[in-house]
Amino acid sequence: MTTLVVDGLTAGYAAGAPVLRDVSVRVEPGRVLAVTGPSGAGKTTLLRAMAGLLRPEHGTVTVDGAPLRDRDHAVAARVVFIPQGNGLAAILTAAENVQVALIAQGASPTDARRTTLDALDRLGLAGQADQLVEELSGGQQQRTATARGLALRGAVLLADEITSELDAQNRQKVIDLLHEEAARGVAVVMATHDPEAAASCDAELHLVDGRAELVRGYADLPAGA
Amino acid sequence: MTRSTRSMSMVPVALGALRARRAQTAVLLLIAALVTAAAVAAPFFVLAASESLAAHDVSLAPAGQRLVTASRALSVSDGSAPFDQYRSDIRRDLRLPGFDQVTGATADGVVTGPAGSAASPLAARDDVCAQVVLRGGCPTGTDDALVSTQTAADLGVGVGDRVRFTTPARDTPLVLRVSGLYQPRDPAAPYWGAGGLLATATRPAASAAADRPRGTPDAVFVTWDGLRASRVADARYAVDHIATPAGLNALTAADIGRAVDDGAARLKADGYQLDTDLPRLVDRVLTDQRTIQLGVPLGAGQLVLFGWYALFLAVTAEATARRADIGLLKLRGLPRRRIWSLAGLQSALPVLAGLLPGVLLGYLLARALAGGVADPGQRRLAVALAAGAAAVAVLGGLLAALMAERRTVRADVAELLRRTPRRPKPGRRRILRAEMVDLALAALALAAVYQVHSAGQGSGLVVLAPGLVAFAAGLLAARLLPPVAARVARAGLRGGRLRAALTGTYLARRPGLGRLFALVAIASTLAGYAALAWGTSAAARHQRAVLEVGADRVLTVAPVATGRLLSAVRQADPSGRYAMAAVQTATSAVPAVLAVDSTRLAAVAAWSPGYGSVPDRLATLLHPPAPAPVPVVADRLRFTVTVNALGPGSTYLTAILSGPDGRRVLAGYGPLAVGRHDYETAGTPCATPPGCRLDGFALTGAAAVAGRPLDAPAPGLDLVLHSLSGAGLADRDRWRPSTDPVSVGPVLHSDPSGLHVTLPAGDSFTDGVRRDGQILLVDAPTPVPVVLAGQLRDAGLVGEPAVGLFASTAVPVRVAAQVPVLPRLGRAGALVDLDYADRLVDDGNGPRVSQVWLAAGTPAAVVDRLRAAGLRVLEDETVGGRAARYAGSGPVAALRFQLLGAVLAVILAGAGVVLVAAVERDPRAEELTALRHQGLPARAARASAFDGYAWLTGAALLAGLLVAPVDRLVTGAVLPLFSDDWRVLPPPPLLGPGALLVAVGCAVVLIGAAAGFAGYQLARRVSR
Ligand SMILES: Nc1ncnc2c1ncn2[C@@H]1O[C@H](COP(=O)(O)OP(=O)(O)O)[C@@H](O)[C@H]1O
Ligand SMILES: [Mg+2]
């Protein structure tokens, strides 16, 4: 059971003012946190910081109390990241994208194979396993990225706008799968601008202009968050 | 906006796009420039090399091959001579513009001074004083004469002294005053004509008349008036025409060949004789011209083709990178014409921009490799040809570029917006156009290889064969890349090896990599092939030089008595490791003879395996044990003789000895008187140990004079030789008469008190048989062993063989071994031990060349000691120098261009790697970064950035390394090794591992640097 805590985070990109200002949030295992806000509010930035891809200017991002050093550290702490825009390698097929990630994170080749097929199947992509990424529709690509995120079976799962291109049925399926993950004890964060999706979550953090506002919290959220 | 301004407006857009991809544009420009450079270099190279090769051929030809000699018999017995008439006849009949002319006349005879005589011809020759180092003055009066330093020493005369010239064609001796002593500046210079004027020049056997005194036959020079005044009846007038680079060159060679033929006919009709070896030189010049005129443009053409391919690949890669932009433009409904002009301009502009630097580079490369074109007409021709070639290269380049763009411009939008191309659907494969091209090329290569084996050099596809094989093999090998890489990728994924999986996937799926692979593979094949060809050629040049020179360095020294040469060399190098004396006959007599100090042969001679023998064994064969020499150590040599009967006239006895310094010592006694007497001479150089070596005796009809033939006494002689200063003479087996088959010597018997000698009665002599009074000591094996190259029959050694060593009397020989090839002699000639030859030959003064062979690493002190011992070095030749001479031939020039082409091809391939890598850097970096975010370790990400390029170029280089030797084996040596068709030794192997390794090494460094750079640039972009 892993808890990810963002405490007083101020972060941004090299050029310009910080995108996030003094954001604090606690991601509990077994729960799903929705990060909402208008486009450009800093949702992706927050998830990147949680994934160890962005260095805080102030504040910390800690996993089980240890501040994240970088992405490799986050990977070691089993923080799984499904980036916005999928982060799939175009040169690989759907199955290979999942398999490579699994092997990179230490799975044995046979396990990786089995887990991959299983994950793709869960997302209804059994027929697309051997298609190149560019031969998949946008929604299929998004589901492939989700399959990869689920297959990795992390302790923390960061999903950035993974339902934007899905039809209603598939969107619901993906949201259900995230909840299943939470039920497994994973701390799940889902960035979305879909209020319906947000409503189904255990908590919701609303971002406006880089400032966070907890719309709905877990009963035991830290004070001031 | 009008149409034209609309399309004009695309130029700034295209320029902007090019500026945005500055590095890629620069590489494209480089490729275009190299293509143009190859095209432009060829005509300049050919025309410059034509000139320099012809000049090289002419200046390095043996003097004999540069001479065209028109001559006629001349009599000045009435004191007048129509020299001017002759000269104008010759000028009319033989037109060789640009040739130097030297007019001369010679009359054979003997010149005599107080100390001896020499068989020096009397000669008049234009400007002789300019060709010699002179002590004293040039002859001015009719009785002034120039005598060579050497002859003057033999005759015992100096400046101001008088000498007598006698000739059969004149009754009374001619008395001449020595106005100066000369030494030729360069005895090998063509000025001296085809021989006969200088002792060191080779002379045809026919003119070495047997009855002429032997001595140093440097000519005695007089003025033309002096020659006229000599009233010699039997002289020869000759005009030597000397080929110079100005007269005989690339442009004139064919005409000169015809002019010589025509002139010969006209001169013959007018009573003149024409002697020349010039046609051989003309042939060589023409062969060289043909070789480069064919070889260089072909090499350039091949390179231009290769460059177009590189350009096609580069533009395709660039266009692929622009696919998305084009796709968006299409999506926005931009008219196709404007899309065309935007896309076309982006590749056409760099290609056109490459024109100027390419022209400059091509010109500079040709200039660096072959020098400039001197002749203005040829220069204009070169410029015109280069302009044409550049136009073809650039137009072809543009076409290749537009073909590459066409695929992008015509593709549909959906396809354009993809990064990884659609994979062919399994089961629905059909033969595509690219595959047709590959197959056609392979068929052409096969046809060319077939022609090589059926037709031989110089026909049709043969010269194209190596290039065709390289192209076909490269393209076919590239076809293997995707399936093999896909297999590796699958296996990698199955085995959990991410690097293999990622690299394999990349190589299998990234578009255009097959072409890049082919580019590198073809370039490395071309490089390997060129290096192998160069290696064979260099080995052949070295091998030929070794054969022709004999040792690492060979000094030709002024003629010197063999014994002296032997002892001087042995004293200069007591170790026996560095220096060896050798003497070579300088006549055309068969077999040619090379005598060497065989105890040093193995240590000093440079030997190559092609000789089919080992020097140690030959030395053993040549030097079997021999009866010991008889030394005589005494100042006054006392001879004890009993004369039983004497023939008419007086009879003299001469002891023939070799002095401590190798000089011949003659001790004369007599006239002999009947009865037993002691005779004594004083003042021999034999007093100090080791004293003199006794060579034999001569019974003569007059007192013996050095350099004069020994005339035999009248028959009827009967005497017993008892002893010479204590040395007993009784052993009959140690004595023999002369071995010359045309002479009849004394009859020898044993007698308890000494050697019994009788001269056969007069009636046993017939015409053509020479009487000979010599009795020679047997101190060498008889018959003397020789090692023969060539057939016994050809060498005239069937039956009871005898050989005229050094144009002397014939000596019986035994063929101890037959070998295919001997140093300096080549495929025909006889090798003999110099010491034994010297002991056997009674008069070693025939035309010959004295040499000192030096092994590699000979200390300078050895050469100094040789000079100090009085050996005058006339010529100094090294294996390296001789090999370098052959490097100036047409085939080598063509090979040099081939090497240049190979280097350019490798650079083009490297540029291709850099360009493709630059174009695909963004998408690849993005992919690897994405994988990093999914947990791919930093090291694995960086490694796969390098892996792709390393495997691609490594496999392509390996393919080249494997194909190049095969290419060489199946196509053979397309270019001749030498322009004169030299075939004495079998050609070196087609494959020399050394050359291939050097080429591959260079290709690996260059391509490896490109691949490393590409990998580094990509790895830098992958987030940590
Ligand atoms: N790589 C980047 N460099 C600089 N600024 C960025 C970068 N990515 C995002 N931003 C800026 O940060 C802000 C937040 O962006 P983002 O986190 O992507 O918003 P959201 O995901 O909520 O739409 C935006 O104003 C955006 O312009
Ligand atoms: Mg976002």
Short mmCIF file of C-alpha atoms in Angstrom, two decimals, chain A residues 19-205:
data_model
loop_
_atom_site.label_atom_id
_atom_site.label_comp_id
_atom_site.label_asym_id
_atom_site.label_seq_id
_atom_site.Cartn_x
_atom_site.Cartn_y
_atom_site.Cartn_z
CA VAL A 19 2.36 26.66 -13.56
CA LEU A 20 1.47 25.22 -10.19
CA ARG A 21 1.52 27.29 -7.05
CA ASP A 22 1.55 25.79 -3.59
CA VAL A 23 -0.48 22.70 -4.44
CA SER A 24 -0.96 20.08 -1.79
CA VAL A 25 -2.82 16.84 -2.13
CA ARG A 26 -2.63 13.35 -0.71
CA VAL A 27 -3.29 10.33 -2.87
CA GLU A 28 -4.53 7.46 -0.78
CA PRO A 29 -4.16 3.82 -1.71
CA GLY A 30 -7.43 2.22 -2.66
CA ARG A 31 -8.91 5.53 -3.73
CA VAL A 32 -9.38 7.38 -7.01
CA LEU A 33 -8.54 11.08 -7.07
CA ALA A 34 -9.88 13.17 -9.93
CA VAL A 35 -7.88 16.20 -11.01
CA THR A 36 -10.11 18.59 -12.87
CA GLY A 37 -9.93 22.04 -14.26
CA PRO A 38 -10.11 23.87 -17.55
CA SER A 39 -7.63 23.24 -20.28
CA GLY A 40 -4.28 24.79 -19.42
CA ALA A 41 -5.02 24.74 -15.71
CA GLY A 42 -2.01 22.55 -14.92
CA LYS A 43 -3.51 19.06 -14.67
CA THR A 44 -0.83 17.49 -16.84
CA THR A 45 1.83 19.48 -15.05
CA LEU A 46 0.69 18.13 -11.69
CA LEU A 47 0.61 14.54 -12.94
CA ARG A 48 4.08 14.93 -14.47
CA ALA A 49 5.33 16.17 -11.14
CA MET A 50 3.73 13.17 -9.44
CA ALA A 51 5.39 10.89 -11.99
CA GLY A 52 8.84 12.28 -11.17
CA LEU A 53 9.17 13.99 -14.55
CA LEU A 54 9.10 17.53 -13.20
CA ARG A 55 11.28 18.84 -10.42
CA PRO A 56 9.43 20.91 -7.78
CA GLU A 57 10.60 24.49 -7.34
CA HIS A 58 9.13 24.47 -3.86
CA GLY A 59 7.46 21.78 -1.86
CA THR A 60 7.76 18.06 -2.30
CA VAL A 61 6.24 15.06 -3.93
CA THR A 62 6.79 12.04 -1.72
CA VAL A 63 5.98 8.39 -2.15
CA ASP A 64 5.63 6.62 1.16
CA GLY A 65 7.53 9.49 2.72
CA ALA A 66 10.47 9.49 0.29
CA PRO A 67 10.72 12.57 -1.93
CA LEU A 68 10.79 11.62 -5.64
CA ARG A 69 14.13 12.25 -7.22
CA ASP A 70 13.33 11.56 -10.84
CA ARG A 71 11.35 9.33 -13.12
CA ASP A 72 13.62 6.34 -12.51
CA HIS A 73 13.02 6.69 -8.80
CA ALA A 74 9.29 6.90 -9.45
CA VAL A 75 9.43 3.78 -11.64
CA ALA A 76 11.28 1.97 -8.88
CA ALA A 77 8.53 3.08 -6.46
CA ARG A 78 6.06 1.63 -8.98
CA VAL A 79 4.45 4.91 -9.96
CA VAL A 80 2.81 4.12 -13.31
CA PHE A 81 2.12 6.98 -15.69
CA ILE A 82 -0.29 7.05 -18.61
CA PRO A 83 0.56 10.33 -20.30
CA GLN A 84 -1.80 12.53 -22.19
CA GLY A 85 -1.33 11.70 -25.87
CA ASN A 86 -0.62 8.10 -24.99
CA GLY A 87 3.20 8.00 -24.99
CA LEU A 88 3.19 5.08 -27.38
CA ALA A 89 6.21 4.34 -29.62
CA ALA A 90 4.98 4.54 -33.20
CA ILE A 91 7.54 2.00 -34.39
CA LEU A 92 6.05 -0.69 -32.16
CA THR A 93 2.76 -2.55 -32.35
CA ALA A 94 0.12 -2.25 -29.65
CA ALA A 95 1.28 -5.46 -27.99
CA GLU A 96 4.95 -4.57 -28.27
CA ASN A 97 4.36 -1.22 -26.58
CA VAL A 98 2.91 -3.04 -23.58
CA GLN A 99 5.45 -5.84 -23.63
CA VAL A 100 8.47 -3.55 -23.83
CA ALA A 101 7.22 -1.52 -20.86
CA LEU A 102 6.66 -4.69 -18.85
CA ILE A 103 10.08 -6.10 -19.62
CA ALA A 104 11.68 -2.72 -18.94
CA GLN A 105 10.10 -2.81 -15.49
CA GLY A 106 11.45 -6.25 -14.79
CA ALA A 107 8.80 -8.71 -15.96
CA SER A 108 9.95 -11.99 -17.44
CA PRO A 109 9.35 -12.29 -21.19
CA THR A 110 6.72 -15.01 -20.77
CA ASP A 111 4.87 -13.15 -18.04
CA ALA A 112 5.06 -9.98 -20.13
CA ARG A 113 3.51 -11.79 -23.06
CA ARG A 114 0.70 -13.24 -21.05
CA THR A 115 -0.01 -10.06 -19.11
CA THR A 116 0.00 -8.03 -22.33
CA LEU A 117 -2.55 -10.20 -24.08
CA ASP A 118 -4.64 -10.21 -20.94
CA ALA A 119 -4.53 -6.41 -20.59
CA LEU A 120 -5.32 -5.77 -24.26
CA ASP A 121 -8.16 -8.22 -24.02
CA ARG A 122 -9.57 -6.43 -20.99
CA LEU A 123 -9.70 -3.25 -23.05
CA GLY A 124 -11.22 -4.96 -26.03
CA LEU A 125 -8.07 -4.78 -28.15
CA ALA A 126 -7.38 -8.50 -28.60
CA GLY A 127 -7.78 -8.08 -32.35
CA GLN A 128 -5.44 -5.09 -32.56
CA ALA A 129 -2.45 -6.55 -30.69
CA ASP A 130 -0.22 -6.78 -33.77
CA GLN A 131 -1.17 -3.47 -35.36
CA LEU A 132 1.30 -0.63 -35.46
CA VAL A 133 0.27 2.32 -33.31
CA GLU A 134 -0.46 4.44 -36.36
CA GLU A 135 -2.79 1.75 -37.62
CA LEU A 136 -5.00 2.19 -34.55
CA SER A 137 -7.73 4.75 -34.15
CA GLY A 138 -7.24 7.51 -31.60
CA GLY A 139 -9.47 5.71 -29.12
CA GLN A 140 -7.69 2.43 -29.68
CA GLN A 141 -4.38 4.13 -29.08
CA GLN A 142 -5.74 5.61 -25.86
CA ARG A 143 -6.98 2.22 -24.73
CA THR A 144 -3.62 0.67 -25.61
CA ALA A 145 -1.90 3.19 -23.37
CA THR A 146 -4.39 2.36 -20.64
CA ALA A 147 -3.82 -1.35 -21.13
CA ARG A 148 -0.12 -0.75 -20.70
CA GLY A 149 -0.73 1.27 -17.52
CA LEU A 150 -2.90 -1.46 -16.07
CA ALA A 151 -0.56 -4.26 -17.14
CA LEU A 152 2.27 -2.66 -15.22
CA ARG A 153 0.29 -3.20 -11.98
CA GLY A 154 1.81 -0.26 -10.17
CA ALA A 155 1.25 0.96 -6.64
CA VAL A 156 0.32 4.41 -7.90
CA LEU A 157 -1.45 4.92 -11.22
CA LEU A 158 -1.43 8.37 -12.85
CA ALA A 159 -3.85 8.60 -15.80
CA ASP A 160 -3.86 11.83 -17.79
CA GLU A 161 -6.99 12.40 -19.85
CA ILE A 162 -7.25 8.80 -20.93
CA THR A 163 -10.91 8.93 -21.83
CA SER A 164 -10.96 12.02 -24.03
CA GLU A 165 -11.33 10.11 -27.29
CA LEU A 166 -13.50 7.27 -26.11
CA ASP A 167 -17.12 6.56 -26.77
CA ALA A 168 -19.41 6.44 -23.77
CA GLN A 169 -19.29 2.70 -23.44
CA ASN A 170 -15.54 2.49 -23.53
CA ARG A 171 -15.19 5.51 -21.26
CA GLN A 172 -17.25 3.77 -18.64
CA LYS A 173 -15.24 0.59 -19.05
CA VAL A 174 -11.97 2.44 -18.53
CA ILE A 175 -13.32 4.28 -15.47
CA ASP A 176 -14.49 0.96 -14.08
CA LEU A 177 -11.06 -0.51 -14.63
CA LEU A 178 -9.47 2.39 -12.72
CA HIS A 179 -11.82 1.72 -9.86
CA GLU A 180 -10.93 -1.95 -10.00
CA GLU A 181 -7.31 -0.91 -9.67
CA ALA A 182 -8.17 1.21 -6.64
CA ALA A 183 -9.98 -1.75 -5.23
CA ARG A 184 -6.72 -3.66 -5.56
CA GLY A 185 -5.17 -1.08 -3.23
CA VAL A 186 -3.63 1.18 -5.85
CA ALA A 187 -3.59 4.93 -5.34
CA VAL A 188 -5.18 6.20 -8.56
CA VAL A 189 -5.08 9.76 -9.95
CA MET A 190 -7.16 10.62 -12.97
CA ALA A 191 -6.86 13.94 -14.73
CA THR A 192 -9.99 14.75 -16.66
CA HIS A 193 -12.16 17.62 -17.74
CA ASP A 194 -15.18 15.35 -17.87
CA PRO A 195 -17.40 16.22 -14.85
CA GLU A 196 -19.20 12.91 -15.12
CA ALA A 197 -15.96 10.99 -14.82
CA ALA A 198 -14.89 13.21 -11.97
CA ALA A 199 -18.11 12.64 -10.14
CA SER A 200 -17.46 8.93 -9.99
CA CYS A 201 -14.21 9.45 -8.11
CA ASP A 202 -13.56 9.27 -4.40
CA ALA A 203 -12.16 12.78 -4.30
CA GLU A 204 -11.68 15.69 -6.66
CA LEU A 205 -8.99 18.35 -6.86
#
